Coordinates of C-alpha atoms in Angstrom, one line a residue:
M1 CA 20.7 -5.7 -16.7
S2 CA 24.0 -5.5 -18.5
P3 CA 24.2 -3.5 -21.4
D4 CA 25.4 -6.4 -23.6
A5 CA 22.3 -8.3 -23.2
T6 CA 20.6 -9.4 -26.1
G7 CA 17.3 -10.2 -25.0
D8 CA 15.3 -12.6 -27.1
G9 CA 18.4 -13.2 -29.2
G10 CA 18.6 -9.8 -31.0
G11 CA 21.7 -7.7 -31.7
G12 CA 23.7 -5.9 -29.6
G13 CA 21.8 -2.7 -30.6
G14 CA 18.5 -4.2 -29.5
G15 CA 20.2 -5.4 -26.0
G16 CA 21.5 -1.7 -25.8
D17 CA 17.9 -0.1 -26.4
L18 CA 16.4 -2.4 -23.9
F19 CA 19.4 -1.8 -21.3
A20 CA 18.5 1.9 -21.6
A21 CA 14.6 1.4 -21.4
N22 CA 15.2 -0.7 -17.9
L23 CA 17.6 2.1 -16.5
K24 CA 14.8 4.9 -17.5
G25 CA 12.1 2.5 -15.8
S26 CA 14.6 2.1 -12.7
L27 CA 15.4 5.6 -12.1
L28 CA 11.7 6.6 -12.2
A29 CA 10.8 3.6 -9.9
V30 CA 13.2 5.2 -7.5
A31 CA 11.8 8.7 -7.8
S32 CA 8.6 7.2 -7.2
S33 CA 9.3 5.2 -4.3
A34 CA 10.7 8.7 -2.6
F35 CA 7.3 10.5 -3.5
I36 CA 5.2 7.7 -2.0
G37 CA 7.3 7.3 1.2
V38 CA 6.9 10.9 1.8
S39 CA 3.1 10.6 1.1
F40 CA 2.6 8.0 3.5
I41 CA 3.8 10.1 6.5
V42 CA 1.7 13.2 5.0
K43 CA -1.4 11.3 4.7
K44 CA -0.9 9.5 8.1
K45 CA -0.5 13.1 9.9
G46 CA -3.8 14.2 8.0
L47 CA -5.6 11.1 9.1
L48 CA -4.8 11.9 12.7
R49 CA -5.7 15.4 12.4
A50 CA -9.3 14.5 10.7
G51 CA -9.6 11.3 13.5
A52 CA -9.0 14.2 16.3
A53 CA -11.8 16.3 14.9
G54 CA -14.4 13.5 13.8
S55 CA -14.8 9.9 12.9
R56 CA -11.8 8.0 11.9
A57 CA -11.1 6.5 8.4
G58 CA -10.8 3.0 10.3
V59 CA -14.2 2.8 11.4
G60 CA -15.9 4.1 8.1
G61 CA -15.3 7.9 8.7
Y62 CA -14.9 10.2 5.7
G63 CA -13.5 13.3 7.6
Y64 CA -10.2 13.3 6.0
L65 CA -11.3 14.2 2.7
L66 CA -11.6 17.9 4.4
E67 CA -8.2 17.7 5.9
P68 CA -6.0 19.9 3.5
L69 CA -3.0 18.0 4.6
W70 CA -4.1 14.7 3.7
W71 CA -4.8 16.3 0.1
V72 CA -1.3 17.1 -0.1
G73 CA -0.2 13.6 0.8
M74 CA -2.6 12.6 -1.9
V75 CA -0.8 14.9 -4.6
T76 CA 2.3 13.9 -3.5
M77 CA 1.5 10.2 -3.6
L78 CA -0.2 11.1 -7.3
V79 CA 3.3 12.4 -8.4
G80 CA 4.9 9.3 -7.3
E81 CA 2.1 7.0 -8.9
I82 CA 2.4 9.0 -12.2
A83 CA 6.4 8.2 -11.9
N84 CA 5.6 4.6 -11.4
F85 CA 3.1 4.6 -14.2
I86 CA 5.8 5.8 -16.7
A87 CA 8.4 3.4 -15.2
Y88 CA 6.0 0.6 -16.3
M89 CA 6.2 1.7 -19.8
F90 CA 9.9 1.2 -20.1
A91 CA 10.8 -1.9 -17.7
P92 CA 9.1 -5.0 -16.8
A93 CA 7.0 -5.2 -13.4
V94 CA 9.7 -7.7 -12.1
L95 CA 11.9 -4.9 -12.2
V96 CA 9.6 -1.9 -11.0
T97 CA 7.6 -3.2 -8.5
P98 CA 10.2 -4.6 -5.9
L99 CA 11.8 -1.2 -6.2
G100 CA 9.0 0.0 -4.4
A101 CA 10.9 -1.1 -1.1
L102 CA 13.0 2.1 -1.1
S103 CA 9.4 4.0 -0.2
I104 CA 9.4 1.9 3.0
I105 CA 13.0 3.3 3.9
V106 CA 11.6 6.8 3.3
S107 CA 8.6 6.2 5.2
A108 CA 10.3 4.7 8.3
V109 CA 13.1 7.2 8.4
L110 CA 10.3 10.4 8.3
A111 CA 8.3 8.3 11.1
H112 CA 11.0 8.4 13.2
F113 CA 11.0 11.9 13.0
T114 CA 7.8 13.3 12.3
L115 CA 5.3 11.0 13.8
N116 CA 7.6 9.5 16.8
E117 CA 7.4 5.9 15.6
K118 CA 10.7 5.0 16.8
L119 CA 13.2 3.3 14.4
Q120 CA 15.7 1.2 16.2
R121 CA 19.4 0.9 15.1
V122 CA 18.9 -2.7 13.8
G123 CA 16.2 -1.2 11.6
V124 CA 19.3 0.4 9.6
L125 CA 20.3 -3.2 9.0
G126 CA 16.8 -3.3 7.2
C127 CA 17.3 -0.2 5.1
V128 CA 20.7 -1.4 4.2
L129 CA 19.1 -5.4 2.9
C130 CA 16.3 -3.3 1.1
I131 CA 19.2 -1.3 -0.8
V132 CA 21.5 -4.5 -1.7
G133 CA 18.3 -6.5 -2.7
S134 CA 17.1 -3.3 -5.1
T135 CA 20.3 -3.3 -6.6
V136 CA 20.5 -7.3 -7.2
I137 CA 17.2 -6.9 -8.8
I138 CA 18.2 -4.1 -11.3
L139 CA 21.3 -5.9 -12.6
H140 CA 19.7 -9.0 -13.2
A141 CA 16.3 -7.6 -14.6
P142 CA 14.8 -9.3 -17.7
Q143 CA 14.5 -7.2 -20.6
E144 CA 11.1 -7.1 -21.7
R145 CA 9.8 -6.8 -25.3
T146 CA 7.3 -4.0 -25.7
P147 CA 4.0 -5.5 -27.2
S148 CA 3.1 -4.2 -30.6
S149 CA -0.6 -3.2 -30.0
V150 CA -3.2 -3.0 -26.9
D151 CA -4.8 -6.0 -28.9
E152 CA -1.7 -8.2 -28.1
I153 CA -1.9 -7.2 -24.8
W154 CA -5.3 -8.1 -24.4
H155 CA -4.6 -11.5 -26.0
L156 CA -2.0 -11.9 -23.2
A157 CA -4.9 -10.9 -20.7
I158 CA -7.3 -13.7 -21.9
Q159 CA -5.0 -16.5 -21.7
P160 CA -6.6 -19.2 -19.4
D161 CA -4.1 -19.2 -16.9
F162 CA -4.2 -15.6 -16.3
L163 CA -8.0 -15.6 -16.4
C164 CA -7.9 -18.1 -13.5
Y165 CA -5.6 -15.8 -11.5
A166 CA -7.7 -12.9 -12.1
T167 CA -10.7 -14.6 -11.0
A168 CA -9.4 -16.0 -7.9
A169 CA -8.1 -12.4 -7.2
V170 CA -11.7 -10.8 -7.6
A171 CA -13.2 -13.5 -5.5
V172 CA -10.6 -13.3 -2.7
S173 CA -11.0 -9.5 -2.7
L174 CA -14.8 -9.7 -2.7
F175 CA -14.9 -12.4 0.4
L176 CA -12.3 -10.0 2.4
M177 CA -14.3 -6.8 1.7
I178 CA -18.0 -8.2 2.2
Y179 CA -17.1 -10.9 4.8
C180 CA -13.8 -10.3 6.7
A181 CA -13.6 -6.4 6.6
P182 CA -16.6 -5.6 8.8
R183 CA -16.0 -8.4 11.1
Y184 CA -12.2 -8.5 11.7
G185 CA -10.7 -5.5 9.7
Q186 CA -9.9 -3.5 13.1
M187 CA -8.3 -6.6 14.6
N188 CA -6.4 -8.1 11.7
I189 CA -4.1 -6.1 9.7
M190 CA -4.1 -8.9 6.9
V191 CA -7.9 -7.9 6.1
Y192 CA -7.3 -4.4 4.8
V193 CA -3.5 -5.3 3.6
G194 CA -4.8 -8.1 1.8
I195 CA -7.5 -6.3 0.0
C196 CA -5.0 -3.7 -1.2
S197 CA -2.6 -6.2 -2.4
V198 CA -4.5 -8.4 -4.3
I199 CA -6.5 -5.7 -6.2
G200 CA -3.1 -3.9 -6.8
S201 CA -1.4 -6.8 -9.0
L202 CA -4.5 -6.3 -11.1
T203 CA -3.7 -2.6 -11.1
V204 CA -0.3 -3.0 -12.3
M205 CA -1.2 -5.4 -14.9
S206 CA -4.0 -2.9 -16.2
I207 CA -1.8 0.1 -15.9
K208 CA 0.7 -1.3 -17.6
A209 CA -1.3 -2.0 -20.6
V210 CA -2.6 1.8 -20.7
G211 CA 0.9 2.8 -20.4
I212 CA 2.1 0.7 -23.4
A213 CA -1.0 2.1 -25.0
I214 CA -0.1 5.8 -24.4
K215 CA 3.5 5.1 -25.5
L216 CA 2.5 3.4 -28.7
T217 CA 0.3 6.5 -29.4
I218 CA 3.1 8.8 -28.7
E219 CA 5.0 6.9 -30.9
G220 CA 2.7 7.2 -33.7
I221 CA 0.9 3.9 -33.5
N222 CA -2.6 5.2 -32.2
Q223 CA -4.4 2.7 -29.9
A224 CA -7.3 5.1 -29.0
G225 CA -9.4 2.7 -31.5
Y226 CA -8.9 -0.3 -29.6
F227 CA -11.9 -0.6 -27.1
Q228 CA -9.4 -2.6 -25.0
T229 CA -7.6 0.5 -24.3
W230 CA -10.6 2.2 -22.5
L231 CA -11.4 -1.1 -20.8
F232 CA -8.2 -1.3 -19.2
A233 CA -8.4 2.3 -18.4
V234 CA -11.8 1.9 -16.5
I235 CA -10.2 -1.3 -14.6
S236 CA -7.3 0.5 -13.6
I237 CA -9.4 3.7 -12.2
T238 CA -11.8 1.2 -10.4
C239 CA -8.8 -1.0 -8.8
I240 CA -7.1 2.2 -7.8
A241 CA -10.1 3.5 -6.0
V242 CA -10.5 0.2 -4.3
Q243 CA -6.9 0.3 -3.1
L244 CA -7.1 3.9 -1.7
V245 CA -10.3 3.5 0.4
Y246 CA -8.8 0.3 1.9
L247 CA -5.1 1.6 2.3
N248 CA -6.5 4.4 4.3
K249 CA -8.3 2.2 6.4
A250 CA -5.1 0.5 7.2
L251 CA -2.9 3.5 7.6
D252 CA -5.6 4.9 10.1
T253 CA -6.1 1.8 12.1
F254 CA -2.5 0.4 12.2
N255 CA 0.9 1.6 12.7
T256 CA 2.5 2.9 9.5
A257 CA 5.7 1.0 10.0
V258 CA 3.5 -2.2 10.1
V259 CA 1.3 -1.4 7.2
S260 CA 4.2 -0.5 4.8
P261 CA 6.4 -3.7 4.7
I262 CA 3.5 -6.2 4.9
Y263 CA 1.8 -4.3 2.3
Y264 CA 5.0 -4.2 0.1
A265 CA 5.8 -7.8 0.7
M266 CA 2.3 -9.0 -0.2
F267 CA 1.7 -6.7 -3.3
T268 CA 5.4 -7.2 -4.7
T269 CA 4.8 -10.9 -4.6
L270 CA 1.5 -11.1 -6.2
T271 CA 2.3 -8.4 -8.7
I272 CA 5.6 -10.6 -9.9
L273 CA 3.2 -13.7 -10.0
A274 CA 0.8 -11.7 -12.2
S275 CA 3.3 -10.2 -14.2
A276 CA 5.1 -13.6 -14.9
I277 CA 1.7 -15.5 -15.7
M278 CA 0.5 -12.5 -18.1
F279 CA 3.6 -11.2 -19.5
K280 CA 5.7 -14.1 -19.5
D281 CA 8.9 -12.1 -17.8
W282 CA 10.8 -14.9 -17.2
S283 CA 10.7 -16.5 -20.5
G284 CA 14.0 -17.0 -22.4
Q285 CA 16.1 -16.0 -19.0
S286 CA 18.4 -18.2 -17.9
A287 CA 18.0 -20.0 -14.5
S288 CA 20.9 -18.5 -12.9
K289 CA 19.4 -14.8 -13.6
I290 CA 15.9 -16.0 -12.5
A291 CA 17.4 -17.2 -9.3
S292 CA 19.4 -13.9 -8.8
E293 CA 16.2 -12.0 -9.2
I294 CA 14.5 -14.3 -6.7
C295 CA 17.5 -13.9 -4.3
G296 CA 17.2 -10.1 -4.3
F297 CA 13.7 -9.9 -3.9
L298 CA 14.1 -12.4 -0.8
T299 CA 16.8 -9.8 0.5
V300 CA 14.5 -7.0 -0.2
L301 CA 12.0 -9.0 1.9
A302 CA 14.2 -9.8 4.7
G303 CA 15.1 -6.1 4.9
T304 CA 11.5 -5.4 5.3
L305 CA 10.7 -7.9 8.2
V306 CA 14.0 -6.5 9.9
L307 CA 12.7 -3.0 9.8
H308 CA 9.4 -4.0 10.9
S309 CA 10.9 -6.2 13.8
T310 CA 12.6 -3.3 15.4
R311 CA 10.1 -0.7 15.1
E312 CA 7.6 -0.1 18.3
P313 CA 3.9 -1.3 18.1
D314 CA 1.1 1.3 17.5
Q315 CA -0.2 3.0 20.1
T316 CA -3.5 3.9 18.4
L317 CA -6.5 3.6 20.8
S318 CA -9.1 1.2 20.0
A319 CA -12.1 2.4 18.2
D320 CA -14.3 1.4 20.9
L321 CA -12.7 4.3 23.1
Y322 CA -14.2 6.9 20.5
A323 CA -17.6 6.0 21.2
P324 CA -19.8 8.6 23.1
L325 CA -20.3 8.2 26.8
P326 CA -24.1 7.0 28.4
P327 CA -26.0 9.8 29.7
K328 CA -26.1 8.1 32.9
I329 CA -22.7 7.5 34.5
Y330 CA -22.1 5.6 37.5
W331 CA -19.1 6.8 39.8
H332 CA -17.2 6.1 42.8
I333 CA -15.3 8.9 44.7
Q334 CA -12.8 8.6 47.2
G335 CA -12.1 11.7 49.3
N336 CA -10.2 12.3 52.7
G337 CA -9.8 8.5 53.1
D338 CA -13.6 7.8 52.8
I339 CA -15.0 5.6 50.2
G340 CA -18.4 6.9 49.0
K341 CA -21.1 4.8 47.7
Q342 CA -22.3 4.5 44.2
K343 CA -24.1 7.3 43.0
E344 CA -26.4 7.9 39.8
D345 CA -27.3 11.6 39.3
D346 CA -29.3 12.6 36.4
S347 CA -28.8 16.2 37.1
L348 CA -25.2 16.0 36.6
P349 CA -24.2 16.9 33.1
C350 CA -22.9 13.9 31.3
D351 CA -19.5 15.7 30.0
I352 CA -18.7 17.5 33.2
I353 CA -17.7 15.7 36.2
T354 CA -16.0 17.0 39.5
V355 CA -14.0 14.4 41.4
M356 CA -11.7 14.3 44.4
R357 CA -8.3 12.8 44.1
Q358 CA -9.3 9.6 42.4
D359 CA -12.6 8.5 40.6
Y360 CA -13.7 5.1 38.9
F361 CA -16.2 4.6 36.1
V362 CA -18.2 1.7 35.7

């Protein structure tokens, strides 16, 4: 991202403008990561409170919608996403998306102090790797030419190669939502996180299109008359809603320290792939710059894996433990060294049982 870069062969002034745009996008992406990292923790605490009072989000409950702390987390995430949204107006997705790794550092550190999800000392190495990799990505990010209209973006979106990617992404998401989620969602983290990641790559493409439309409109080139602007907006809203539902399920079911790095790795990889297909981010770049960006991303990915490997496993109880007890309870009582025989007593309230020293429920 050197200021003397000339992008597609333009003059030094054009290169300087592209450098300034990338710098704005980078700063906004860093701020976005800070807010989103905080929001993970606040939302997690809200989900825990809601789960203690009723059905958990991981098993289909929506009690968290009545939890004020969850809404505080949502507002915090909204601020971060707005900053991220604006960042896409200035910088390519190849630059903005990998910087989301910084949110993992924020959430990991805060989870250590607020959620008792312990961060081991080696985890600091993971944080350093994320920072180093992000710096390499910033320094070698491509300088993207902003499309002149939404119609131009639409032509990029209906290219055969991107249509193939979008069709495959929708098909995989529907398979995960309809078939895999009801059967394996509570056991396999890749189901919920996979849905968020695949849909998320489409979200970024549509949000970038809407962001460019808003930017052009502010500059005096009205894009509201294009039906594609509103179509991209509808796609963005739909994809964001799906992401939120399944991200809540993932956060409520699995440890935050597990969800964050896996989500980051899958989401970033798919977003970079989608952006490279649709916007041709690497077109015109030298092989050395592309290799540097890939190395930077792999460094960040290694950092997230190190960070994840040093965290303690989640102690969340199984969903089966939240099921109500049957009205009849069979129990053994051991008292004064004598083992009593199995009893069935319909007269005992199912929620109050008095035992001596030790009891076994079967």
